[in-house]
């Protein structure tokens, strides 16, 4: 499945969440990630993210998912943080 993940998390935990998400998805902008991921790996990511988050401090994680990225139009205005080209 194709996923766009967005988080809003306390400043003290941002570094941990960034490192975690980069293991699973492509970092495209501050607190925003995208990429192909299996359901199992997404569940794993969410479980690990919940251990970092403090819900009592209003931390949040939002996941948008689609069976494939073919249903999304992506337009980049300005500098792209990282290219997600696949090398074979």
PDB file of C-alpha atoms in Angstrom:
ATOM      1  CA  UNK A   1       0.000   0.000   0.000  1.00  0.00           C
ATOM      2  CA  UNK A   2       1.030   3.621  -0.491  1.00  0.00           C
ATOM      3  CA  UNK A   3       1.125   5.778   2.629  1.00  0.00           C
ATOM      4  CA  UNK A   4       1.516   9.427   3.531  1.00  0.00           C
ATOM      5  CA  UNK A   5       2.352   9.813   7.216  1.00  0.00           C
ATOM      6  CA  UNK A   6       2.270  13.090   9.134  1.00  0.00           C
ATOM      7  CA  UNK A   7       3.109  13.637  12.780  1.00  0.00           C
ATOM      8  CA  UNK A   8       2.877  16.483  15.264  1.00  0.00           C
ATOM      9  CA  UNK A   9       4.928  15.635  18.305  1.00  0.00           C
ATOM     10  CA  UNK A  10       6.624  17.376  21.212  1.00  0.00           C
ATOM     11  CA  UNK A  11      10.000  18.937  20.497  1.00  0.00           C
ATOM     12  CA  UNK A  12      11.855  16.570  22.848  1.00  0.00           C
ATOM     13  CA  UNK A  13      10.641  13.504  20.908  1.00  0.00           C
ATOM     14  CA  UNK A  14      10.913  14.794  17.327  1.00  0.00           C
ATOM     15  CA  UNK A  15      14.379  13.315  16.721  1.00  0.00           C
ATOM     16  CA  UNK A  16      13.308   9.835  17.801  1.00  0.00           C
ATOM     17  CA  UNK A  17      10.179   9.953  15.642  1.00  0.00           C
ATOM     18  CA  UNK A  18      12.151  11.225  12.639  1.00  0.00           C
ATOM     19  CA  UNK A  19      14.682   8.387  12.915  1.00  0.00           C
ATOM     20  CA  UNK A  20      11.917   5.811  13.310  1.00  0.00           C
ATOM     21  CA  UNK A  21       9.888   6.981  10.318  1.00  0.00           C
ATOM     22  CA  UNK A  22      12.968   7.201   8.082  1.00  0.00           C
ATOM     23  CA  UNK A  23      13.494   3.459   8.625  1.00  0.00           C
ATOM     24  CA  UNK A  24      10.140   2.725   6.974  1.00  0.00           C
ATOM     25  CA  UNK A  25       9.275   5.601   4.613  1.00  0.00           C
ATOM     26  CA  UNK A  26      10.814   8.414   2.542  1.00  0.00           C
ATOM     27  CA  UNK A  27      11.200  11.749   4.322  1.00  0.00           C
ATOM     28  CA  UNK A  28       9.706  14.415   2.052  1.00  0.00           C
ATOM     29  CA  UNK A  29       9.221  17.390   4.361  1.00  0.00           C
ATOM     30  CA  UNK A  30       9.425  18.243   8.067  1.00  0.00           C
ATOM     31  CA  UNK A  31       7.202  15.685   9.844  1.00  0.00           C
ATOM     32  CA  UNK A  32       5.933  14.281   6.507  1.00  0.00           C
ATOM     33  CA  UNK A  33       6.807  10.895   4.983  1.00  0.00           C
ATOM     34  CA  UNK A  34       5.591   8.850   2.034  1.00  0.00           C
ATOM     35  CA  UNK A  35       6.168   5.517   0.369  1.00  0.00           C
ATOM     36  CA  UNK A  36       5.152   1.948  -0.273  1.00  0.00           C
ATOM     37  CA  UNK A  37       4.824  -0.195   2.839  1.00  0.00           C
ATOM     38  CA  UNK A  38       3.193  -3.512   3.699  1.00  0.00           C
ATOM     39  CA  UNK A  39       0.342  -3.651   6.213  1.00  0.00           C
ATOM     40  CA  UNK A  40       2.547  -5.587   8.643  1.00  0.00           C
ATOM     41  CA  UNK A  41       5.377  -3.044   8.474  1.00  0.00           C
ATOM     42  CA  UNK A  42       2.903  -0.168   8.851  1.00  0.00           C
ATOM     43  CA  UNK A  43       1.453  -1.779  11.989  1.00  0.00           C
ATOM     44  CA  UNK A  44       4.995  -2.245  13.295  1.00  0.00           C
ATOM     45  CA  UNK A  45       5.782   1.421  12.618  1.00  0.00           C
ATOM     46  CA  UNK A  46       2.608   2.570  14.371  1.00  0.00           C
ATOM     47  CA  UNK A  47       3.302   0.415  17.447  1.00  0.00           C
ATOM     48  CA  UNK A  48       6.828   1.796  17.729  1.00  0.00           C
ATOM     49  CA  UNK A  49       5.572   5.363  17.183  1.00  0.00           C
ATOM     50  CA  UNK A  50       3.001   4.968  19.961  1.00  0.00           C
ATOM     51  CA  UNK A  51       5.832   4.116  22.362  1.00  0.00           C
ATOM     52  CA  UNK A  52       7.519   7.430  21.516  1.00  0.00           C
ATOM     53  CA  UNK A  53       4.341   9.523  21.625  1.00  0.00           C
ATOM     54  CA  UNK A  54       2.815  11.126  24.705  1.00  0.00           C
ATOM     55  CA  UNK A  55      -0.908  11.455  24.018  1.00  0.00           C
ATOM     56  CA  UNK A  56      -1.403  13.493  27.194  1.00  0.00           C
ATOM     57  CA  UNK A  57       0.807  16.139  25.541  1.00  0.00           C
ATOM     58  CA  UNK A  58      -1.367  16.096  22.387  1.00  0.00           C
ATOM     59  CA  UNK A  59       1.124  14.203  20.190  1.00  0.00           C
ATOM     60  CA  UNK A  60      -0.535  12.893  17.045  1.00  0.00           C
ATOM     61  CA  UNK A  61       0.187  10.675  14.060  1.00  0.00           C
ATOM     62  CA  UNK A  62      -1.960  10.741  10.903  1.00  0.00           C
ATOM     63  CA  UNK A  63      -1.700   8.066   8.208  1.00  0.00           C
ATOM     64  CA  UNK A  64      -3.297   8.453   4.772  1.00  0.00           C
ATOM     65  CA  UNK A  65      -3.281   5.221   2.773  1.00  0.00           C
ATOM     66  CA  UNK A  66      -4.179   4.071  -0.711  1.00  0.00           C
ATOM     67  CA  UNK A  67      -3.794   0.736  -2.478  1.00  0.00           C
ATOM     68  CA  UNK A  68      -1.332   2.424  -4.848  1.00  0.00           C
ATOM     69  CA  UNK A  69       0.105   5.876  -5.552  1.00  0.00           C
ATOM     70  CA  UNK A  70      -1.553   5.823  -9.008  1.00  0.00           C
ATOM     71  CA  UNK A  71      -4.620   7.482  -7.493  1.00  0.00           C
ATOM     72  CA  UNK A  72      -2.680  10.505  -6.250  1.00  0.00           C
ATOM     73  CA  UNK A  73      -1.427  13.516  -8.139  1.00  0.00           C
ATOM     74  CA  UNK A  74       1.723  14.970  -6.655  1.00  0.00           C
ATOM     75  CA  UNK A  75       2.898  18.443  -7.539  1.00  0.00           C
ATOM     76  CA  UNK A  76       6.083  19.856  -6.008  1.00  0.00           C
ATOM     77  CA  UNK A  77       6.519  23.606  -5.876  1.00  0.00           C
ATOM     78  CA  UNK A  78       9.955  24.647  -4.683  1.00  0.00           C
ATOM     79  CA  UNK A  79      12.771  22.359  -3.615  1.00  0.00           C
ATOM     80  CA  UNK A  80      12.098  18.660  -3.188  1.00  0.00           C
ATOM     81  CA  UNK A  81      13.668  17.447   0.094  1.00  0.00           C
ATOM     82  CA  UNK A  82      14.634  14.035  -1.238  1.00  0.00           C
ATOM     83  CA  UNK A  83      14.068  12.213  -4.465  1.00  0.00           C
ATOM     84  CA  UNK A  84      12.362   8.852  -4.129  1.00  0.00           C
ATOM     85  CA  UNK A  85      13.623   7.402  -7.382  1.00  0.00           C
ATOM     86  CA  UNK A  86      14.164   3.670  -7.290  1.00  0.00           C
ATOM     87  CA  UNK A  87      17.578   2.395  -8.348  1.00  0.00           C
ATOM     88  CA  UNK A  88      17.794  -1.064  -9.862  1.00  0.00           C
TER      89      UNK A  88
END
